[in-house]
PDB file of C-alpha atoms in Angstrom:
ATOM      1  CA  MET L   1       9.825   3.363 -39.610  1.00 76.00           C
ATOM      2  CA  ASP L   2       7.593   6.473 -40.474  1.00 92.00           C
ATOM      3  CA  VAL L   3       7.273   9.468 -38.088  1.00 93.00           C
ATOM      4  CA  VAL L   4       3.884   8.362 -36.534  1.00 92.00           C
ATOM      5  CA  THR L   5       5.349   4.854 -35.509  1.00 93.00           C
ATOM      6  CA  VAL L   6       8.393   6.914 -33.957  1.00 92.00           C
ATOM      7  CA  VAL L   7       6.116   9.624 -32.469  1.00 91.00           C
ATOM      8  CA  LEU L   8       3.899   6.968 -30.929  1.00 92.00           C
ATOM      9  CA  LEU L   9       6.608   4.520 -29.838  1.00 93.00           C
ATOM     10  CA  VAL L  10       8.719   7.645 -27.995  1.00 90.00           C
ATOM     11  CA  THR L  11       5.127   8.572 -26.627  1.00 91.00           C
ATOM     12  CA  ASN L  12       4.290   4.697 -25.043  1.00 90.00           C
ATOM     13  CA  LEU L  13       7.930   4.946 -23.999  1.00 90.00           C
ATOM     14  CA  LEU L  14       7.264   7.985 -22.043  1.00 88.00           C
ATOM     15  CA  LEU L  15       3.812   7.582 -20.723  1.00 90.00           C
ATOM     16  CA  TRP L  16       3.609   4.111 -19.117  1.00 90.00           C
ATOM     17  CA  PRO L  17       6.629   5.186 -16.614  1.00 89.00           C
ATOM     18  CA  ALA L  18       4.658   8.075 -15.845  1.00 87.00           C
ATOM     19  CA  LEU L  19       1.220   6.469 -15.459  1.00 87.00           C
ATOM     20  CA  GLY L  20       3.321   3.918 -13.265  1.00 87.00           C
ATOM     21  CA  TYR L  21       4.763   6.661 -10.967  1.00 87.00           C
ATOM     22  CA  LEU L  22       1.458   8.297 -10.642  1.00 83.00           C
ATOM     23  CA  ALA L  23      -0.254   4.498  -9.384  1.00 83.00           C
ATOM     24  CA  ILE L  24       1.996   4.447  -6.812  1.00 82.00           C
ATOM     25  CA  LYS L  25       2.115   7.640  -5.594  1.00 78.00           C
ATOM     26  CA  GLY L  26      -1.366   7.519  -5.557  1.00 74.00           C
ATOM     27  CA  ALA L  27      -1.193   4.129  -3.794  1.00 75.00           C
ATOM     28  CA  ARG L  28       0.517   5.398  -0.707  1.00 76.00           C
ATOM     29  CA  LYS L  29      -1.274   5.583   2.344  1.00 73.00           C
ATOM     30  CA  ASP L  30      -2.497   8.355   4.571  1.00 80.00           C
ATOM     31  CA  PRO L  31       0.102   8.375   7.829  1.00 83.00           C
ATOM     32  CA  GLU L  32      -2.649   8.713  10.121  1.00 86.00           C
ATOM     33  CA  ILE L  33      -4.280   5.403   8.623  1.00 83.00           C
ATOM     34  CA  GLU L  34      -0.874   3.593   9.008  1.00 84.00           C
ATOM     35  CA  GLN L  35      -0.720   4.909  12.589  1.00 90.00           C
ATOM     36  CA  LEU L  36      -3.773   3.387  13.369  1.00 89.00           C
ATOM     37  CA  GLU L  37      -3.228  -0.268  11.535  1.00 89.00           C
ATOM     38  CA  HIS L  38      -0.086  -0.236  13.584  1.00 92.00           C
ATOM     39  CA  GLN L  39      -2.005   0.636  16.833  1.00 94.00           C
ATOM     40  CA  LEU L  40      -4.438  -2.096  15.904  1.00 92.00           C
ATOM     41  CA  LYS L  41      -1.562  -4.708  14.983  1.00 93.00           C
ATOM     42  CA  THR L  42       0.326  -3.960  18.539  1.00 92.00           C
ATOM     43  CA  PHE L  43      -3.150  -4.348  19.920  1.00 91.00           C
ATOM     44  CA  ASN L  44      -3.902  -7.559  18.324  1.00 88.00           C
ATOM     45  CA  HIS L  45      -0.853  -9.163  19.480  1.00 87.00           C
ATOM     46  CA  TYR L  46      -1.068  -7.739  23.063  1.00 86.00           C
ATOM     47  CA  ARG L  47      -4.520  -9.263  22.863  1.00 84.00           C
ATOM     48  CA  ASP L  48      -3.187 -12.890  21.751  1.00 83.00           C
ATOM     49  CA  THR L  49      -0.137 -12.988  24.005  1.00 85.00           C
ATOM     50  CA  VAL L  50      -1.795 -12.250  27.131  1.00 83.00           C
ATOM     51  CA  LYS L  51      -3.475 -14.983  29.497  1.00 77.00           C
ATOM     52  CA  ASN L  52      -7.120 -14.037  30.475  1.00 72.00           C
ATOM     53  CA  PRO L  53      -7.245 -15.241  34.475  1.00 71.00           C
ATOM     54  CA  PHE L  54     -10.623 -15.693  34.050  1.00 75.00           C
ATOM     55  CA  GLN L  55     -10.432 -18.348  31.087  1.00 70.00           C
ATOM     56  CA  ASP L  56     -10.000 -21.107  33.253  1.00 67.00           C
ATOM     57  CA  ALA L  57     -12.864 -20.620  35.623  1.00 61.00           C
ATOM     58  CA  ALA L  58     -15.557 -21.036  33.391  1.00 56.00           C
TER      59      ALA L  58
END
């Protein structure tokens, strides 16, 4: 192997994990958005489990 091949190999081995780390770090959600999604999920579960008393009247 010549020097250029070794340098490219080492660069690749260091570069890809760093790019993966940055991608994962960038993909993290804002805590406020996560809280709103949790509230929406809770509301949807509540809405699906509570029976509407006027549903049978129609």
